[in-house]
Amino acid sequence: MDIKVCIGSSCHLRGSYDIINLMKDALKENGLDETVGMSAAFCLGHCGDGVSIKVDDQVISGVTKENFNEIFSRYVLNTVN
Ligand code: FES
């Protein structure tokens, strides 16, 4: 699995740095930091929808600190387990 977090200017302003940190911690806590690759991406084409991430081929928009855990479980944990 490969995860990208958008750090384009729109997502950056909406807090993609926080999402990167949450993602790093969540991967580590779940023992996935060795197997799941995470990198930054420049603009995933959904600038108006909040912070966007890409999990393999799927783009998920509107990621916030508040809904991060739910999104992580649904798109990352559910898929790897
Ligand atoms: S800047 Fe993140 S989707 Fe465009």
Short mmCIF file of C-alpha atoms and ligand atoms in Angstrom, two decimals:
data_model
loop_
_atom_site.label_atom_id
_atom_site.label_comp_id
_atom_site.label_asym_id
_atom_site.label_seq_id
_atom_site.Cartn_x
_atom_site.Cartn_y
_atom_site.Cartn_z
CA MET A 1 0.00 0.00 0.00
CA ASP A 2 1.14 3.46 -0.82
CA ILE A 3 -0.21 6.62 0.81
CA LYS A 4 0.25 10.15 -0.43
CA VAL A 5 -0.71 13.26 1.48
CA CYS A 6 -1.25 16.37 -0.58
CA ILE A 7 0.94 19.30 0.36
CA GLY A 8 -0.18 21.52 -2.49
CA SER A 9 -0.87 25.09 -1.38
CA SER A 10 -4.59 24.66 -0.80
CA CYS A 11 -4.19 21.50 1.27
CA HIS A 12 -1.21 22.97 3.07
CA LEU A 13 -3.34 25.91 4.21
CA ARG A 14 -6.02 23.52 5.43
CA GLY A 15 -3.62 21.56 7.61
CA SER A 16 -1.95 18.84 5.59
CA TYR A 17 1.07 19.07 7.89
CA ASP A 18 -1.11 17.91 10.80
CA ILE A 19 -2.45 15.08 8.69
CA ILE A 20 1.07 13.95 7.78
CA ASN A 21 1.95 13.79 11.47
CA LEU A 22 -1.25 11.94 12.37
CA MET A 23 -0.62 9.51 9.52
CA LYS A 24 2.97 8.86 10.60
CA ASP A 25 1.85 8.17 14.18
CA ALA A 26 -1.09 6.01 13.13
CA LEU A 27 1.10 3.88 10.85
CA LYS A 28 3.61 3.41 13.63
CA GLU A 29 1.00 2.58 16.26
CA ASN A 30 -0.43 -0.08 14.01
CA GLY A 31 2.95 -1.53 13.08
CA LEU A 32 2.53 -0.48 9.46
CA ASP A 33 5.35 2.00 9.15
CA GLU A 34 7.63 -0.62 7.58
CA THR A 35 5.14 -1.95 5.07
CA VAL A 36 3.11 1.08 4.06
CA GLY A 37 4.91 3.80 2.17
CA MET A 38 3.94 7.40 2.78
CA SER A 39 5.02 10.39 0.79
CA ALA A 40 3.92 13.90 -0.02
CA ALA A 41 2.13 14.78 -3.24
CA PHE A 42 1.57 18.06 -4.99
CA CYS A 43 -2.09 18.64 -5.69
CA LEU A 44 -4.35 15.66 -6.17
CA GLY A 45 -6.90 17.72 -8.08
CA HIS A 46 -9.42 18.21 -5.26
CA CYS A 47 -8.25 21.54 -3.88
CA GLY A 48 -11.72 22.80 -2.97
CA ASP A 49 -12.55 19.81 -0.83
CA GLY A 50 -10.14 20.12 2.10
CA VAL A 51 -6.97 18.11 2.64
CA SER A 52 -6.71 15.27 0.16
CA ILE A 53 -4.88 12.02 0.53
CA LYS A 54 -4.42 9.13 -1.85
CA VAL A 55 -4.46 5.53 -0.71
CA ASP A 56 -3.18 3.47 -3.62
CA ASP A 57 -5.46 4.63 -6.46
CA GLN A 58 -8.20 6.13 -4.35
CA VAL A 59 -8.31 9.83 -3.57
CA ILE A 60 -10.01 10.78 -0.30
CA SER A 61 -10.77 14.45 0.27
CA GLY A 62 -11.84 16.49 3.24
CA VAL A 63 -9.47 14.86 5.73
CA THR A 64 -9.33 16.73 9.03
CA LYS A 65 -7.80 16.14 12.43
CA GLU A 66 -11.31 15.34 13.64
CA ASN A 67 -12.18 12.67 11.08
CA PHE A 68 -8.67 11.32 10.61
CA ASN A 69 -9.13 8.21 12.77
CA GLU A 70 -12.29 7.22 11.00
CA ILE A 71 -10.68 7.66 7.59
CA PHE A 72 -7.58 5.79 8.67
CA SER A 73 -9.62 2.81 9.87
CA ARG A 74 -11.83 2.75 6.84
CA TYR A 75 -9.29 3.19 4.09
CA VAL A 76 -6.04 1.94 5.57
CA LEU A 77 -6.73 -0.59 8.34
CA ASN A 78 -9.67 -2.21 6.58
CA THR A 79 -7.64 -2.68 3.45
CA VAL A 80 -4.44 -4.05 4.95
CA ASN A 81 -6.21 -6.41 7.38
S1 FES B 1 -3.66 21.32 -3.28
FE1 FES B 1 -4.27 19.41 -2.45
S2 FES B 1 -5.68 18.69 -3.92
FE2 FES B 1 -4.95 20.51 -4.80
#
